[in-house]
PDB file of C-alpha atoms in Angstrom:
ATOM      1  CA  UNK A 154     -22.991 -40.562   1.158  1.00  0.00           C
ATOM      2  CA  UNK A 155     -22.086 -40.899  -3.076  1.00  0.00           C
ATOM      3  CA  UNK A 156     -22.578 -37.102  -3.016  1.00  0.00           C
ATOM      4  CA  UNK A 157     -20.221 -36.691   0.037  1.00  0.00           C
ATOM      5  CA  UNK A 158     -17.921 -38.109  -1.359  1.00  0.00           C
ATOM      6  CA  UNK A 159     -18.116 -36.625  -4.620  1.00  0.00           C
ATOM      7  CA  UNK A 160     -17.799 -32.937  -2.750  1.00  0.00           C
ATOM      8  CA  UNK A 161     -15.066 -33.823  -1.014  1.00  0.00           C
ATOM      9  CA  UNK A 162     -12.828 -35.138  -4.027  1.00  0.00           C
ATOM     10  CA  UNK A 163     -14.248 -31.660  -5.964  1.00  0.00           C
ATOM     11  CA  UNK A 164     -12.687 -29.422  -2.830  1.00  0.00           C
ATOM     12  CA  UNK A 165      -9.502 -31.987  -3.074  1.00  0.00           C
ATOM     13  CA  UNK A 166      -8.540 -31.630  -6.798  1.00  0.00           C
ATOM     14  CA  UNK A 167      -9.731 -27.589  -6.365  1.00  0.00           C
ATOM     15  CA  UNK A 168      -7.070 -27.385  -3.705  1.00  0.00           C
ATOM     16  CA  UNK A 169      -4.778 -28.963  -5.084  1.00  0.00           C
ATOM     17  CA  UNK A 170      -4.995 -27.097  -8.142  1.00  0.00           C
ATOM     18  CA  UNK A 171      -4.523 -23.660  -5.724  1.00  0.00           C
ATOM     19  CA  UNK A 172      -1.149 -25.397  -4.331  1.00  0.00           C
ATOM     20  CA  UNK A 173       0.192 -25.727  -7.810  1.00  0.00           C
ATOM     21  CA  UNK A 174      -0.887 -22.229  -8.872  1.00  0.00           C
ATOM     22  CA  UNK A 175       0.885 -20.834  -5.693  1.00  0.00           C
ATOM     23  CA  UNK A 176       4.318 -22.729  -6.505  1.00  0.00           C
ATOM     24  CA  UNK A 177       4.777 -20.006  -9.701  1.00  0.00           C
ATOM     25  CA  UNK A 178       6.724 -17.312  -8.027  1.00  0.00           C
ATOM     26  CA  UNK A 179       8.645 -13.974  -8.941  1.00  0.00           C
ATOM     27  CA  UNK A 180      12.041 -16.242  -7.813  1.00  0.00           C
ATOM     28  CA  UNK A 181      10.518 -19.716  -9.632  1.00  0.00           C
ATOM     29  CA  UNK A 182       8.156 -19.022 -12.533  1.00  0.00           C
ATOM     30  CA  UNK A 183       8.595 -22.026 -14.554  1.00  0.00           C
ATOM     31  CA  UNK A 184       8.037 -25.685 -13.085  1.00  0.00           C
ATOM     32  CA  UNK A 185       8.564 -29.219 -14.940  1.00  0.00           C
ATOM     33  CA  UNK A 186       6.334 -31.719 -14.784  1.00  0.00           C
ATOM     34  CA  UNK A 187       8.790 -34.133 -12.725  1.00  0.00           C
ATOM     35  CA  UNK A 188       9.418 -30.413 -10.429  1.00  0.00           C
ATOM     36  CA  UNK A 189       5.786 -29.878  -9.450  1.00  0.00           C
ATOM     37  CA  UNK A 190       5.305 -33.953  -8.811  1.00  0.00           C
ATOM     38  CA  UNK A 191       7.898 -34.232  -6.305  1.00  0.00           C
ATOM     39  CA  UNK A 192       7.314 -30.571  -4.795  1.00  0.00           C
ATOM     40  CA  UNK A 193       3.849 -31.316  -4.377  1.00  0.00           C
ATOM     41  CA  UNK A 194       3.770 -35.227  -3.829  1.00  0.00           C
ATOM     42  CA  UNK A 195       0.813 -35.679  -6.132  1.00  0.00           C
ATOM     43  CA  UNK A 196       1.753 -38.492  -9.247  1.00  0.00           C
ATOM     44  CA  UNK A 197       3.148 -36.943 -12.559  1.00  0.00           C
ATOM     45  CA  UNK A 198       0.186 -38.314 -14.398  1.00  0.00           C
ATOM     46  CA  UNK A 199      -1.946 -36.369 -11.654  1.00  0.00           C
ATOM     47  CA  UNK A 200       0.130 -32.792 -12.242  1.00  0.00           C
ATOM     48  CA  UNK A 201       0.066 -33.234 -15.843  1.00  0.00           C
ATOM     49  CA  UNK A 202      -3.709 -33.597 -16.209  1.00  0.00           C
ATOM     50  CA  UNK A 203      -3.919 -30.109 -13.822  1.00  0.00           C
ATOM     51  CA  UNK A 204      -1.796 -28.811 -15.858  1.00  0.00           C
ATOM     52  CA  UNK A 205      -3.725 -29.523 -19.525  1.00  0.00           C
ATOM     53  CA  UNK A 206      -7.160 -28.711 -17.674  1.00  0.00           C
ATOM     54  CA  UNK A 207      -5.120 -25.593 -17.008  1.00  0.00           C
ATOM     55  CA  UNK A 208      -3.756 -25.017 -19.952  1.00  0.00           C
ATOM     56  CA  UNK A 209      -6.499 -25.150 -21.805  1.00  0.00           C
ATOM     57  CA  UNK A 210      -8.537 -22.387 -19.730  1.00  0.00           C
ATOM     58  CA  UNK A 211      -5.665 -20.180 -19.965  1.00  0.00           C
ATOM     59  CA  UNK A 212      -4.494 -20.405 -16.906  1.00  0.00           C
ATOM     60  CA  UNK A 213      -1.340 -21.881 -17.353  1.00  0.00           C
ATOM     61  CA  UNK A 214       1.733 -21.910 -20.332  1.00  0.00           C
ATOM     62  CA  UNK A 215       4.458 -23.942 -21.806  1.00  0.00           C
ATOM     63  CA  UNK A 216       7.347 -22.416 -22.843  1.00  0.00           C
ATOM     64  CA  UNK A 217       8.572 -23.743 -25.980  1.00  0.00           C
ATOM     65  CA  UNK A 218      11.962 -23.643 -25.251  1.00  0.00           C
ATOM     66  CA  UNK A 219      11.983 -24.677 -21.781  1.00  0.00           C
ATOM     67  CA  UNK A 220       8.840 -26.866 -22.246  1.00  0.00           C
ATOM     68  CA  UNK A 221       8.036 -25.652 -18.570  1.00  0.00           C
ATOM     69  CA  UNK A 222       4.938 -24.830 -18.250  1.00  0.00           C
ATOM     70  CA  UNK A 223       4.412 -20.941 -16.189  1.00  0.00           C
ATOM     71  CA  UNK A 224       1.659 -18.947 -15.266  1.00  0.00           C
ATOM     72  CA  UNK A 225      -0.913 -17.651 -18.271  1.00  0.00           C
ATOM     73  CA  UNK A 226      -2.626 -14.692 -19.355  1.00  0.00           C
ATOM     74  CA  UNK A 227      -5.920 -15.540 -17.671  1.00  0.00           C
ATOM     75  CA  UNK A 228      -4.215 -14.907 -14.444  1.00  0.00           C
ATOM     76  CA  UNK A 229      -2.780 -11.801 -15.880  1.00  0.00           C
ATOM     77  CA  UNK A 230      -6.090 -10.558 -16.895  1.00  0.00           C
ATOM     78  CA  UNK A 231      -7.780 -11.622 -13.657  1.00  0.00           C
ATOM     79  CA  UNK A 232      -5.000  -9.304 -11.228  1.00  0.00           C
ATOM     80  CA  UNK A 233      -6.141  -6.722 -13.593  1.00  0.00           C
ATOM     81  CA  UNK A 234      -9.943  -6.671 -11.519  1.00  0.00           C
ATOM     82  CA  UNK A 235      -8.041  -7.261  -8.688  1.00  0.00           C
ATOM     83  CA  UNK A 236      -6.022  -4.264  -9.397  1.00  0.00           C
ATOM     84  CA  UNK A 237      -8.914  -2.013  -9.637  1.00  0.00           C
ATOM     85  CA  UNK A 238     -10.806  -2.914  -6.844  1.00  0.00           C
ATOM     86  CA  UNK A 239      -7.732  -2.502  -4.894  1.00  0.00           C
ATOM     87  CA  UNK A 240      -7.164   0.935  -5.732  1.00  0.00           C
ATOM     88  CA  UNK A 241      -5.851   3.283  -3.067  1.00  0.00           C
ATOM     89  CA  UNK A 242      -9.021   5.353  -2.504  1.00  0.00           C
ATOM     90  CA  UNK A 243     -11.019   2.711  -2.183  1.00  0.00           C
ATOM     91  CA  UNK A 244      -9.116   0.555   0.236  1.00  0.00           C
ATOM     92  CA  UNK A 245      -8.578   3.730   2.398  1.00  0.00           C
ATOM     93  CA  UNK A 246     -12.092   5.050   2.696  1.00  0.00           C
ATOM     94  CA  UNK A 247     -13.658   2.798   5.139  1.00  0.00           C
ATOM     95  CA  UNK A 248     -10.040   2.673   7.892  1.00  0.00           C
ATOM     96  CA  UNK A 249      -9.883   6.710   7.367  1.00  0.00           C
ATOM     97  CA  UNK A 250     -13.602   6.479   8.007  1.00  0.00           C
ATOM     98  CA  UNK A 251     -13.180   4.619  11.509  1.00  0.00           C
ATOM     99  CA  UNK A 252     -10.164   6.615  12.148  1.00  0.00           C
ATOM    100  CA  UNK A 253     -11.837   9.595  12.002  1.00  0.00           C
ATOM    101  CA  UNK A 254     -14.368   8.658  14.069  1.00  0.00           C
ATOM    102  CA  UNK A 255     -12.245   7.205  16.845  1.00  0.00           C
ATOM    103  CA  UNK A 256     -10.063  10.449  17.361  1.00  0.00           C
ATOM    104  CA  UNK A 257     -12.539  12.689  15.979  1.00  0.00           C
ATOM    105  CA  UNK A 258      -9.762  14.911  14.039  1.00  0.00           C
ATOM    106  CA  UNK A 259      -9.766  15.267  10.356  1.00  0.00           C
ATOM    107  CA  UNK A 260      -7.838  11.824   7.915  1.00  0.00           C
ATOM    108  CA  UNK A 261      -6.901  13.252   4.941  1.00  0.00           C
ATOM    109  CA  UNK A 262      -4.816  10.873   2.154  1.00  0.00           C
ATOM    110  CA  UNK A 263      -2.386  12.720   0.134  1.00  0.00           C
ATOM    111  CA  UNK A 264       0.288  11.938  -2.768  1.00  0.00           C
ATOM    112  CA  UNK A 265       2.511  12.848  -4.481  1.00  0.00           C
ATOM    113  CA  UNK A 266       2.100  14.118  -7.995  1.00  0.00           C
ATOM    114  CA  UNK A 267       4.689  15.667 -10.158  1.00  0.00           C
ATOM    115  CA  UNK A 268       6.809  17.847  -7.489  1.00  0.00           C
ATOM    116  CA  UNK A 269       3.571  18.637  -4.744  1.00  0.00           C
ATOM    117  CA  UNK A 270       1.508  16.618  -2.769  1.00  0.00           C
ATOM    118  CA  UNK A 271      -2.009  16.600  -3.329  1.00  0.00           C
ATOM    119  CA  UNK A 272      -4.852  15.343  -1.502  1.00  0.00           C
ATOM    120  CA  UNK A 273      -7.034  12.472  -3.118  1.00  0.00           C
ATOM    121  CA  UNK A 274      -9.114  11.348  -0.531  1.00  0.00           C
ATOM    122  CA  UNK A 275     -10.567  12.893   3.099  1.00  0.00           C
ATOM    123  CA  UNK A 276     -12.700  12.386   6.356  1.00  0.00           C
ATOM    124  CA  UNK A 277     -13.100  15.355   7.816  1.00  0.00           C
ATOM    125  CA  UNK A 278     -14.066  15.748  11.408  1.00  0.00           C
ATOM    126  CA  UNK A 279     -17.205  16.918  13.117  1.00  0.00           C
ATOM    127  CA  UNK A 280     -16.054  19.632  15.776  1.00  0.00           C
ATOM    128  CA  UNK A 281     -17.134  22.453  15.413  1.00  0.00           C
ATOM    129  CA  UNK A 282     -13.564  23.878  15.631  1.00  0.00           C
ATOM    130  CA  UNK A 283     -11.314  21.706  12.233  1.00  0.00           C
ATOM    131  CA  UNK A 284      -8.622  21.424  10.336  1.00  0.00           C
ATOM    132  CA  UNK A 285      -9.702  20.583   7.013  1.00  0.00           C
ATOM    133  CA  UNK A 286      -8.185  20.455   3.269  1.00  0.00           C
ATOM    134  CA  UNK A 287     -10.366  20.915  -0.276  1.00  0.00           C
ATOM    135  CA  UNK A 288      -9.824  17.620  -2.407  1.00  0.00           C
ATOM    136  CA  UNK A 289      -7.783  17.408  -5.414  1.00  0.00           C
ATOM    137  CA  UNK A 290      -5.444  21.154  -3.421  1.00  0.00           C
ATOM    138  CA  UNK A 291      -1.923  21.178  -4.554  1.00  0.00           C
ATOM    139  CA  UNK A 292       1.067  22.200  -1.341  1.00  0.00           C
ATOM    140  CA  UNK A 293       4.008  21.894  -1.232  1.00  0.00           C
ATOM    141  CA  UNK A 294       5.866  19.324  -0.133  1.00  0.00           C
ATOM    142  CA  UNK A 295       8.322  20.802   2.241  1.00  0.00           C
ATOM    143  CA  UNK A 296       6.051  21.518   5.353  1.00  0.00           C
ATOM    144  CA  UNK A 297       3.091  20.047   6.991  1.00  0.00           C
ATOM    145  CA  UNK A 298       3.188  16.520   8.322  1.00  0.00           C
ATOM    146  CA  UNK A 299       1.919  14.578   5.587  1.00  0.00           C
ATOM    147  CA  UNK A 300       3.888  16.195   2.802  1.00  0.00           C
ATOM    148  CA  UNK A 301       6.865  15.412   4.600  1.00  0.00           C
ATOM    149  CA  UNK A 302       6.097  12.504   5.250  1.00  0.00           C
ATOM    150  CA  UNK A 303       5.619  11.602   1.017  1.00  0.00           C
ATOM    151  CA  UNK A 304       8.961  13.789   0.426  1.00  0.00           C
ATOM    152  CA  UNK A 305      11.031  11.813   2.853  1.00  0.00           C
ATOM    153  CA  UNK A 306      10.432   8.879   0.805  1.00  0.00           C
ATOM    154  CA  UNK A 307      11.176  10.892  -1.951  1.00  0.00           C
ATOM    155  CA  UNK A 308      14.239   9.395  -4.778  1.00  0.00           C
ATOM    156  CA  UNK A 309      17.522  11.675  -3.332  1.00  0.00           C
ATOM    157  CA  UNK A 310      17.621  13.145  -7.154  1.00  0.00           C
ATOM    158  CA  UNK A 311      13.855  14.307  -6.274  1.00  0.00           C
ATOM    159  CA  UNK A 312      14.340  15.806  -2.994  1.00  0.00           C
ATOM    160  CA  UNK A 313      17.274  17.684  -4.619  1.00  0.00           C
ATOM    161  CA  UNK A 314      15.180  18.894  -7.359  1.00  0.00           C
ATOM    162  CA  UNK A 315      12.358  20.231  -4.698  1.00  0.00           C
ATOM    163  CA  UNK A 316      14.653  21.901  -2.767  1.00  0.00           C
ATOM    164  CA  UNK A 317      16.638  23.695  -5.810  1.00  0.00           C
ATOM    165  CA  UNK A 318      13.161  24.989  -6.488  1.00  0.00           C
ATOM    166  CA  UNK A 319      12.800  26.801  -3.167  1.00  0.00           C
ATOM    167  CA  UNK A 320      11.351  26.601  -0.048  1.00  0.00           C
ATOM    168  CA  UNK A 321       9.153  29.438   0.927  1.00  0.00           C
ATOM    169  CA  UNK A 322       8.257  29.873   4.193  1.00  0.00           C
ATOM    170  CA  UNK A 323       4.145  30.191   5.269  1.00  0.00           C
ATOM    171  CA  UNK A 324       4.810  30.324   8.931  1.00  0.00           C
ATOM    172  CA  UNK A 325       8.020  31.576  11.254  1.00  0.00           C
ATOM    173  CA  UNK A 326       8.461  27.354  11.497  1.00  0.00           C
ATOM    174  CA  UNK A 327       8.535  26.476   8.214  1.00  0.00           C
ATOM    175  CA  UNK A 328      12.110  25.022   7.806  1.00  0.00           C
ATOM    176  CA  UNK A 329      13.219  26.794   4.837  1.00  0.00           C
ATOM    177  CA  UNK A 330      16.945  25.848   5.478  1.00  0.00           C
ATOM    178  CA  UNK A 331      17.879  22.810   2.962  1.00  0.00           C
ATOM    179  CA  UNK A 332      20.533  21.361   5.478  1.00  0.00           C
ATOM    180  CA  UNK A 333      17.721  21.280   8.420  1.00  0.00           C
ATOM    181  CA  UNK A 334      15.288  19.720   6.056  1.00  0.00           C
ATOM    182  CA  UNK A 335      17.204  16.816   5.198  1.00  0.00           C
ATOM    183  CA  UNK A 336      17.842  16.454   9.147  1.00  0.00           C
ATOM    184  CA  UNK A 337      14.076  16.157   9.378  1.00  0.00           C
ATOM    185  CA  UNK A 338      13.605  14.052   6.556  1.00  0.00           C
ATOM    186  CA  UNK A 339      16.334  11.821   7.854  1.00  0.00           C
ATOM    187  CA  UNK A 340      15.015  11.723  11.121  1.00  0.00           C
ATOM    188  CA  UNK A 341      11.099  10.707  10.068  1.00  0.00           C
ATOM    189  CA  UNK A 342      12.227   7.576   7.643  1.00  0.00           C
ATOM    190  CA  UNK A 343      14.525   6.234  10.874  1.00  0.00           C
ATOM    191  CA  UNK A 344      11.494   6.567  13.270  1.00  0.00           C
ATOM    192  CA  UNK A 345       8.993   5.962  10.018  1.00  0.00           C
ATOM    193  CA  UNK A 346       6.003   8.850  10.673  1.00  0.00           C
ATOM    194  CA  UNK A 347       6.080  12.452  11.459  1.00  0.00           C
ATOM    195  CA  UNK A 348       4.948  14.903  13.608  1.00  0.00           C
ATOM    196  CA  UNK A 349       4.656  18.554  13.127  1.00  0.00           C
ATOM    197  CA  UNK A 350       3.345  21.542  14.183  1.00  0.00           C
ATOM    198  CA  UNK A 351       2.081  25.449  13.539  1.00  0.00           C
ATOM    199  CA  UNK A 352       4.927  25.151   9.647  1.00  0.00           C
ATOM    200  CA  UNK A 353       1.472  25.005   7.744  1.00  0.00           C
ATOM    201  CA  UNK A 354      -0.619  27.006   9.612  1.00  0.00           C
ATOM    202  CA  UNK A 355      -0.517  28.633  12.886  1.00  0.00           C
ATOM    203  CA  UNK A 356      -2.454  26.881  15.180  1.00  0.00           C
ATOM    204  CA  UNK A 357      -2.267  23.298  13.475  1.00  0.00           C
ATOM    205  CA  UNK A 358      -0.886  20.022  13.983  1.00  0.00           C
ATOM    206  CA  UNK A 359      -0.552  16.804  12.021  1.00  0.00           C
ATOM    207  CA  UNK A 360       0.577  13.093  12.832  1.00  0.00           C
ATOM    208  CA  UNK A 361       1.590  11.045   9.434  1.00  0.00           C
ATOM    209  CA  UNK A 362       2.584   7.752   8.616  1.00  0.00           C
ATOM    210  CA  UNK A 363       3.598   6.407   5.044  1.00  0.00           C
ATOM    211  CA  UNK A 364       0.660   3.658   3.213  1.00  0.00           C
ATOM    212  CA  UNK A 365       3.136   1.404   0.857  1.00  0.00           C
ATOM    213  CA  UNK A 366       1.802  -1.190  -1.730  1.00  0.00           C
ATOM    214  CA  UNK A 367       2.890  -4.618  -2.837  1.00  0.00           C
ATOM    215  CA  UNK A 368       6.435  -3.614  -3.663  1.00  0.00           C
ATOM    216  CA  UNK A 369       6.982  -2.095  -0.586  1.00  0.00           C
ATOM    217  CA  UNK A 370       6.689   1.418  -2.576  1.00  0.00           C
ATOM    218  CA  UNK A 371       5.519   4.533   0.014  1.00  0.00           C
ATOM    219  CA  UNK A 372       2.456   5.473  -2.156  1.00  0.00           C
ATOM    220  CA  UNK A 373       0.512   7.130   0.243  1.00  0.00           C
ATOM    221  CA  UNK A 374       1.473   9.357   4.143  1.00  0.00           C
ATOM    222  CA  UNK A 375      -1.866   8.874   6.145  1.00  0.00           C
ATOM    223  CA  UNK A 376      -2.638  11.738   8.514  1.00  0.00           C
ATOM    224  CA  UNK A 377      -4.323  12.882  11.363  1.00  0.00           C
ATOM    225  CA  UNK A 378      -4.922  16.736  11.485  1.00  0.00           C
ATOM    226  CA  UNK A 379      -6.613  19.424  13.903  1.00  0.00           C
ATOM    227  CA  UNK A 380      -5.511  21.512  15.976  1.00  0.00           C
ATOM    228  CA  UNK A 381      -2.693  21.686  18.618  1.00  0.00           C
ATOM    229  CA  UNK A 382      -4.067  22.904  21.544  1.00  0.00           C
ATOM    230  CA  UNK A 383      -6.515  19.206  21.408  1.00  0.00           C
ATOM    231  CA  UNK A 384      -3.712  16.746  19.932  1.00  0.00           C
ATOM    232  CA  UNK A 385      -0.710  17.709  21.486  1.00  0.00           C
ATOM    233  CA  UNK A 386      -1.465  15.548  24.878  1.00  0.00           C
ATOM    234  CA  UNK A 387      -2.198  12.315  23.423  1.00  0.00           C
ATOM    235  CA  UNK A 388      -0.161  13.103  19.935  1.00  0.00           C
ATOM    236  CA  UNK A 389       1.111   9.543  21.396  1.00  0.00           C
ATOM    237  CA  UNK A 390      -1.987   7.560  21.350  1.00  0.00           C
ATOM    238  CA  UNK A 391      -3.031   9.057  18.115  1.00  0.00           C
ATOM    239  CA  UNK A 392       0.097   8.428  16.448  1.00  0.00           C
ATOM    240  CA  UNK A 393      -0.469   4.647  16.959  1.00  0.00           C
ATOM    241  CA  UNK A 394      -4.070   5.016  15.862  1.00  0.00           C
ATOM    242  CA  UNK A 395      -2.497   6.587  12.829  1.00  0.00           C
ATOM    243  CA  UNK A 396       0.172   3.454  12.288  1.00  0.00           C
ATOM    244  CA  UNK A 397      -2.058   0.718  12.461  1.00  0.00           C
ATOM    245  CA  UNK A 398      -4.661   2.457  10.303  1.00  0.00           C
ATOM    246  CA  UNK A 399      -1.497   3.098   7.533  1.00  0.00           C
ATOM    247  CA  UNK A 400      -0.583  -0.770   8.501  1.00  0.00           C
ATOM    248  CA  UNK A 401      -4.130  -1.798   7.696  1.00  0.00           C
ATOM    249  CA  UNK A 402      -4.374   0.110   4.310  1.00  0.00           C
ATOM    250  CA  UNK A 403      -0.983  -1.051   3.366  1.00  0.00           C
ATOM    251  CA  UNK A 404      -1.818  -4.631   4.060  1.00  0.00           C
ATOM    252  CA  UNK A 405      -5.110  -4.359   2.033  1.00  0.00           C
ATOM    253  CA  UNK A 406      -3.130  -2.884  -0.844  1.00  0.00           C
ATOM    254  CA  UNK A 407      -0.547  -6.086  -1.013  1.00  0.00           C
ATOM    255  CA  UNK A 408       1.889  -4.806   1.583  1.00  0.00           C
ATOM    256  CA  UNK A 409       3.877  -7.731   3.996  1.00  0.00           C
TER     257      UNK A 409
END
């Protein structure tokens, strides 16, 4: 009985400490003892003891000017560990594998590097005739579903710079007119996805959606890529699956 009571007390103390740490936000990074006491509904003496303990361990520090408490360097160090664990490829790969298994088409992950797109991860379809792209391959951003998704969410000055370098045609369907490309990008941003066919390679089709990080920034494009004749009739279903996968990856990267 005594042991159970002790365990309950330890859990309660741990819960109180975690609740306290969750009080520190970007909007309110500093708290006084009285403020925390009132906010948490705890005695000031209890709050003070917890703060002293956390300060001793480096999780909390005191602002010498305001005398209020703020998060300490230890939490930053732990955040770096979490950040390393949550790198884009590590988070995305298992989701991409499941998406490939369900759709039977190649799934690719692309990011912007400079003024080009680069494929950083892929899971290839096992079908005998399939679409693929080498890892690390650099491609222009104005042709193809995944790259257009990335281009659509870039700052306007960077879009201008890319357009000013010229828009080479890869097929007769590649958009090479700057005004038409801008209209397409506006539509992509409005609908939140891109479906394109034949503009990078004849017979190819891509369905792409953006992936966002904890700050709400688009950090990558996720696509299902394959042959148009196979994907065209089920494009709506493929889009929903791609969106669900991208949402899951984004949440695991901290997006809300």
